[in-house]
Amino acid sequence: MKNIKILVFAFFLCLSSMSYAAKVDTLQIASTSMGKTYKAAVVLPASYAKSKTKFPVMYLLHGAYGHFSDWLKNTPNKKLVQSLSDQYNLIIVMPEGETFSFYIDSPVNKESQFETFITQEVIQKVDQTYKTISNRTGRVITGLSMGGHGALYLSARHPDLFCAAGSMSGAVDMGTMLNRESSAQVVKLMQPVFGDKSGSTEMYQQHAVMGMLDKIKVNKLPLVIDCGVDDFLIEPNRELHRRLVYNKVDHDYTERPGAHTWDYWENSLPYHVLFFNKILLKNQLVTKK
């Protein structure tokens, strides 16, 4: 009888903890710019349901070869994003970026307009659907690899939308992809973005974060950037760090043990959220005054 009572208690305890766990929505977002509808995963903190306040939003971008659900499926801890959402009372949005869009507007293909998609269509849909702080003071962006490039690229070009940005193992110099053994595959994958110029280093340089230092310096957005010391993208990240230092751009730069892996990104993401949380809390206090 005693054991049964313990089991019943444990069962209801589990139900109680489940009812207060972060909720994951799948949001359908119509893209007028591309004539398609894409999905985004939206994680709502446990406090969201009963709260009347508006919540800050972090946009979390996936990497190349991936899709919107990567951050929910590929981290060793499958509840990482949900736990961070609960811990910081933060809405986390993971939009679709296709396998090789690099989150830019293709100059040759109207069906690959991911800068417009993220900065106009995704943000608008999220703000219309959820209780968000619908201005830059409550909105941040980060991502891994291709998504790291995307977060820095979009925030540099749209400082009116974000109050901070980050990059984990970011492909900050897109041209380096043409220097690897898989360059022929990269050229093929980038054809929907750059067309017959997908093998041109000049085209990559025109869209690389590495060449956006003037915009980044003027914007003065807080930046958090890191990369694993065994990552094949470590040298471009070191060079970006050197250029930011030379241009006297304040930023948080870290190198940690690790490579281009989900183990590394699982360890990295909490540092980004902690960095953003300090800025978001400060912005909310200023707004309340």
Short mmCIF file of C-alpha atoms in Angstrom, two decimals:
data_model
loop_
_atom_site.label_atom_id
_atom_site.label_comp_id
_atom_site.label_asym_id
_atom_site.label_seq_id
_atom_site.Cartn_x
_atom_site.Cartn_y
_atom_site.Cartn_z
CA MET A 1 0.00 0.00 0.00
CA LYS A 2 2.84 2.34 0.90
CA ASN A 3 4.56 1.65 -2.43
CA ILE A 4 1.34 2.39 -4.31
CA LYS A 5 1.02 5.75 -2.54
CA ILE A 6 4.60 6.59 -3.48
CA LEU A 7 3.92 5.70 -7.13
CA VAL A 8 0.73 7.77 -7.19
CA PHE A 9 2.57 10.72 -5.66
CA ALA A 10 5.37 10.40 -8.20
CA PHE A 11 2.83 10.22 -11.04
CA PHE A 12 1.11 13.44 -10.01
CA LEU A 13 4.46 15.10 -9.41
CA CYS A 14 5.42 14.28 -12.99
CA LEU A 15 2.11 15.63 -14.26
CA SER A 16 2.68 18.81 -12.31
CA SER A 17 6.19 19.31 -13.68
CA MET A 18 4.99 18.56 -17.21
CA SER A 19 2.22 21.14 -16.98
CA TYR A 20 4.79 23.82 -16.18
CA ALA A 21 7.26 22.89 -18.92
CA ALA A 22 7.96 25.12 -21.89
CA LYS A 23 5.59 24.66 -24.81
CA VAL A 24 6.73 24.09 -28.39
CA ASP A 25 4.56 25.42 -31.23
CA THR A 26 4.99 24.85 -34.95
CA LEU A 27 4.05 28.07 -36.69
CA GLN A 28 3.16 28.21 -40.39
CA ILE A 29 4.57 31.36 -41.99
CA ALA A 30 3.48 32.40 -45.46
CA SER A 31 6.21 34.05 -47.49
CA THR A 32 4.86 36.51 -50.02
CA SER A 33 8.40 37.24 -51.17
CA MET A 34 9.02 33.60 -52.13
CA GLY A 35 5.49 32.37 -52.78
CA LYS A 36 5.86 29.55 -50.24
CA THR A 37 4.85 28.66 -46.71
CA TYR A 38 7.55 27.66 -44.25
CA LYS A 39 7.48 26.32 -40.71
CA ALA A 40 9.10 27.79 -37.62
CA ALA A 41 9.44 26.22 -34.18
CA VAL A 42 8.44 28.55 -31.35
CA VAL A 43 9.27 27.73 -27.74
CA LEU A 44 7.14 29.49 -25.13
CA PRO A 45 8.29 29.54 -21.51
CA ALA A 46 6.09 27.95 -18.86
CA SER A 47 5.25 31.38 -17.49
CA TYR A 48 3.79 32.52 -20.83
CA ALA A 49 0.32 30.97 -20.53
CA LYS A 50 -0.75 32.77 -17.35
CA SER A 51 1.19 36.00 -17.86
CA LYS A 52 -0.23 39.23 -19.23
CA THR A 53 3.17 40.76 -19.83
CA LYS A 54 5.03 40.83 -23.14
CA PHE A 55 8.05 38.63 -23.62
CA PRO A 56 11.44 39.21 -25.27
CA VAL A 57 12.26 37.04 -28.29
CA MET A 58 15.46 35.31 -29.37
CA TYR A 59 15.73 34.21 -33.00
CA LEU A 60 17.86 31.09 -33.21
CA LEU A 61 19.09 30.17 -36.69
CA HIS A 62 20.12 26.73 -37.89
CA GLY A 63 23.17 25.83 -39.98
CA ALA A 64 23.80 24.59 -43.52
CA TYR A 65 22.24 21.28 -44.57
CA GLY A 66 19.70 21.82 -41.80
CA HIS A 67 16.14 22.93 -41.15
CA PHE A 68 14.06 24.81 -38.56
CA SER A 69 13.77 21.88 -36.13
CA ASP A 70 17.52 21.21 -35.84
CA TRP A 71 17.96 22.91 -32.47
CA LEU A 72 15.18 20.76 -30.99
CA LYS A 73 16.38 17.44 -32.44
CA ASN A 74 20.17 17.51 -32.66
CA THR A 75 21.49 18.73 -29.32
CA PRO A 76 22.51 15.86 -26.99
CA ASN A 77 20.09 17.32 -24.42
CA LYS A 78 16.79 17.35 -26.34
CA LYS A 79 15.27 19.80 -23.84
CA LEU A 80 18.06 22.38 -23.99
CA VAL A 81 16.10 25.10 -25.78
CA GLN A 82 13.00 24.54 -23.65
CA SER A 83 14.97 24.74 -20.42
CA LEU A 84 16.64 28.00 -21.49
CA SER A 85 13.25 29.43 -22.44
CA ASP A 86 11.92 28.58 -18.98
CA GLN A 87 15.01 29.77 -17.15
CA TYR A 88 15.07 33.20 -18.77
CA ASN A 89 11.35 33.71 -19.55
CA LEU A 90 12.27 34.04 -23.20
CA ILE A 91 10.38 33.16 -26.38
CA ILE A 92 12.76 31.33 -28.70
CA VAL A 93 11.93 31.25 -32.42
CA MET A 94 13.68 28.86 -34.82
CA PRO A 95 12.74 29.79 -38.40
CA GLU A 96 13.39 27.88 -41.61
CA GLY A 97 16.51 28.90 -43.55
CA GLU A 98 16.71 26.03 -46.05
CA THR A 99 19.88 24.01 -46.52
CA PHE A 100 22.14 26.63 -48.09
CA SER A 101 20.44 30.05 -48.18
CA PHE A 102 22.90 31.80 -45.84
CA TYR A 103 19.91 33.97 -44.90
CA ILE A 104 20.50 36.41 -47.76
CA ASP A 105 18.28 37.63 -50.58
CA SER A 106 19.46 35.91 -53.74
CA PRO A 107 20.27 38.41 -56.50
CA VAL A 108 19.18 35.85 -59.13
CA ASN A 109 16.45 33.68 -57.61
CA LYS A 110 13.12 35.08 -56.37
CA GLU A 111 12.47 31.79 -54.57
CA SER A 112 15.45 32.31 -52.25
CA GLN A 113 14.80 35.57 -50.39
CA PHE A 114 15.64 34.66 -46.82
CA GLU A 115 16.79 38.08 -45.63
CA THR A 116 13.34 39.45 -46.48
CA PHE A 117 11.69 36.34 -45.06
CA ILE A 118 13.33 36.59 -41.64
CA THR A 119 13.37 40.37 -41.20
CA GLN A 120 9.87 41.06 -42.50
CA GLU A 121 7.66 38.00 -42.72
CA VAL A 122 8.85 35.88 -39.79
CA ILE A 123 9.18 38.71 -37.29
CA GLN A 124 5.82 40.18 -38.30
CA LYS A 125 4.05 36.82 -37.97
CA VAL A 126 5.61 36.10 -34.57
CA ASP A 127 4.69 39.55 -33.24
CA GLN A 128 1.12 39.15 -34.50
CA THR A 129 0.74 35.69 -32.98
CA TYR A 130 2.39 35.99 -29.57
CA LYS A 131 2.74 38.42 -26.67
CA THR A 132 6.10 39.81 -27.70
CA ILE A 133 8.05 42.97 -27.06
CA SER A 134 7.58 43.97 -30.68
CA ASN A 135 10.53 46.32 -31.09
CA ARG A 136 14.31 46.02 -31.13
CA THR A 137 14.66 46.44 -27.34
CA GLY A 138 13.16 42.99 -26.83
CA ARG A 139 14.59 41.14 -29.81
CA VAL A 140 17.96 39.35 -30.26
CA ILE A 141 19.37 36.94 -32.83
CA THR A 142 22.04 34.24 -32.95
CA GLY A 143 22.79 30.98 -34.74
CA LEU A 144 25.32 28.31 -35.59
CA SER A 145 27.59 28.08 -38.64
CA MET A 146 25.49 29.34 -41.59
CA GLY A 147 23.11 30.66 -38.93
CA GLY A 148 25.98 32.49 -37.21
CA HIS A 149 26.69 34.25 -40.48
CA GLY A 150 22.95 34.91 -40.83
CA ALA A 151 22.59 36.42 -37.37
CA LEU A 152 25.52 38.81 -37.82
CA TYR A 153 24.55 39.62 -41.42
CA LEU A 154 20.90 40.36 -40.66
CA SER A 155 21.63 42.36 -37.52
CA ALA A 156 24.27 44.43 -39.33
CA ARG A 157 21.84 45.26 -42.13
CA HIS A 158 18.82 45.72 -39.85
CA PRO A 159 19.99 47.28 -36.57
CA ASP A 160 16.49 48.70 -36.17
CA LEU A 161 15.20 45.16 -35.54
CA PHE A 162 17.66 43.76 -32.97
CA CYS A 163 19.35 44.99 -29.81
CA ALA A 164 22.10 42.32 -29.83
CA ALA A 165 23.42 39.51 -31.99
CA GLY A 166 25.62 36.44 -31.75
CA SER A 167 27.41 33.77 -33.74
CA MET A 168 28.47 30.24 -32.84
CA SER A 169 31.09 28.74 -35.18
CA GLY A 170 29.92 31.27 -37.75
CA ALA A 171 30.73 31.04 -41.47
CA VAL A 172 31.75 34.69 -41.30
CA ASP A 173 33.88 34.59 -44.47
CA MET A 174 31.78 32.74 -47.04
CA GLY A 175 34.62 32.61 -49.56
CA THR A 176 36.53 30.11 -47.42
CA MET A 177 33.99 27.48 -48.47
CA LEU A 178 35.57 27.52 -51.94
CA ASN A 179 38.98 26.64 -50.49
CA ARG A 180 37.89 23.28 -49.09
CA GLU A 181 37.91 19.85 -50.72
CA SER A 182 34.12 20.02 -50.97
CA SER A 183 34.21 23.25 -53.02
CA ALA A 184 32.55 21.64 -56.05
CA GLN A 185 29.62 20.60 -53.87
CA VAL A 186 29.44 24.12 -52.38
CA VAL A 187 29.30 25.66 -55.86
CA LYS A 188 26.41 23.35 -56.74
CA LEU A 189 24.54 24.01 -53.49
CA MET A 190 24.96 27.79 -53.84
CA GLN A 191 23.59 27.91 -57.40
CA PRO A 192 20.02 28.67 -56.17
CA VAL A 193 21.53 31.69 -54.36
CA PHE A 194 24.24 32.98 -56.74
CA GLY A 195 23.32 31.26 -60.01
CA ASP A 196 26.16 30.94 -62.53
CA LYS A 197 28.35 33.07 -60.23
CA SER A 198 28.27 30.50 -57.41
CA GLY A 199 31.94 29.74 -58.08
CA SER A 200 32.99 33.41 -57.93
CA THR A 201 34.91 34.44 -54.81
CA GLU A 202 33.89 38.05 -55.48
CA MET A 203 30.21 37.18 -55.06
CA TYR A 204 30.89 35.52 -51.71
CA GLN A 205 32.97 38.46 -50.50
CA GLN A 206 30.13 40.88 -51.32
CA HIS A 207 27.85 39.03 -48.88
CA ALA A 208 30.36 38.02 -46.19
CA VAL A 209 30.15 39.33 -42.63
CA MET A 210 33.91 39.86 -42.81
CA GLY A 211 33.32 42.73 -45.23
CA MET A 212 30.65 44.45 -43.13
CA LEU A 213 32.88 46.03 -40.50
CA ASP A 214 31.79 49.58 -41.39
CA LYS A 215 28.12 48.76 -40.78
CA ILE A 216 28.90 46.80 -37.62
CA LYS A 217 31.01 49.66 -36.24
CA VAL A 218 28.32 52.28 -36.89
CA ASN A 219 25.52 50.13 -35.44
CA LYS A 220 27.27 49.49 -32.12
CA LEU A 221 25.15 46.42 -31.38
CA PRO A 222 26.42 44.22 -28.54
CA LEU A 223 27.93 41.08 -30.12
CA VAL A 224 28.78 37.66 -28.70
CA ILE A 225 30.97 35.45 -30.92
CA ASP A 226 32.63 32.12 -30.22
CA CYS A 227 34.19 29.19 -32.03
CA GLY A 228 35.79 25.88 -31.10
CA VAL A 229 39.57 25.68 -31.38
CA ASP A 230 39.29 22.50 -33.49
CA ASP A 231 36.61 23.96 -35.78
CA PHE A 232 37.49 24.31 -39.48
CA LEU A 233 36.07 27.86 -39.25
CA ILE A 234 38.33 28.97 -36.40
CA GLU A 235 40.71 31.06 -38.54
CA PRO A 236 37.98 33.21 -40.16
CA ASN A 237 36.52 33.80 -36.70
CA ARG A 238 39.90 34.80 -35.34
CA GLU A 239 40.34 37.19 -38.26
CA LEU A 240 36.90 38.72 -37.64
CA HIS A 241 37.84 39.17 -33.98
CA ARG A 242 41.12 40.88 -34.97
CA ARG A 243 39.29 43.24 -37.31
CA LEU A 244 36.69 44.07 -34.68
CA VAL A 245 39.46 44.86 -32.21
CA TYR A 246 41.31 46.98 -34.79
CA ASN A 247 38.11 48.93 -35.51
CA LYS A 248 37.46 49.32 -31.78
CA VAL A 249 34.15 47.49 -31.93
CA ASP A 250 33.08 46.22 -28.50
CA HIS A 251 32.29 42.52 -28.59
CA ASP A 252 32.50 39.36 -26.52
CA TYR A 253 34.80 36.81 -28.22
CA THR A 254 35.57 33.34 -26.87
CA GLU A 255 37.41 30.25 -28.06
CA ARG A 256 36.61 26.98 -26.33
CA PRO A 257 37.64 23.35 -26.75
CA GLY A 258 35.56 21.68 -29.43
CA ALA A 259 34.86 21.34 -33.12
CA HIS A 260 31.95 21.91 -35.54
CA THR A 261 29.64 19.66 -33.53
CA TRP A 262 26.36 19.67 -31.63
CA ASP A 263 28.26 18.94 -28.42
CA TYR A 264 30.02 22.27 -28.89
CA TRP A 265 26.84 24.21 -29.73
CA GLU A 266 24.95 22.72 -26.80
CA ASN A 267 27.67 24.11 -24.56
CA SER A 268 27.78 27.44 -26.39
CA LEU A 269 24.10 28.37 -26.49
CA PRO A 270 23.63 28.96 -22.73
CA TYR A 271 26.46 31.52 -22.81
CA HIS A 272 24.71 33.39 -25.61
CA VAL A 273 21.40 33.41 -23.76
CA LEU A 274 23.12 34.65 -20.58
CA PHE A 275 24.79 37.43 -22.58
CA PHE A 276 21.47 38.44 -24.16
CA ASN A 277 19.55 38.21 -20.90
CA LYS A 278 21.62 40.97 -19.29
CA ILE A 279 20.88 43.29 -22.21
CA LEU A 280 17.19 42.42 -22.38
CA LEU A 281 16.70 42.95 -18.64
CA LYS A 282 18.44 46.31 -18.83
CA ASN A 283 16.26 47.36 -21.77
CA GLN A 284 13.09 46.37 -19.93
CA LEU A 285 14.11 48.38 -16.86
CA VAL A 286 14.80 51.43 -19.02
CA THR A 287 11.44 51.03 -20.80
CA LYS A 288 9.54 50.82 -17.49
CA LYS A 289 11.09 54.10 -16.35
#
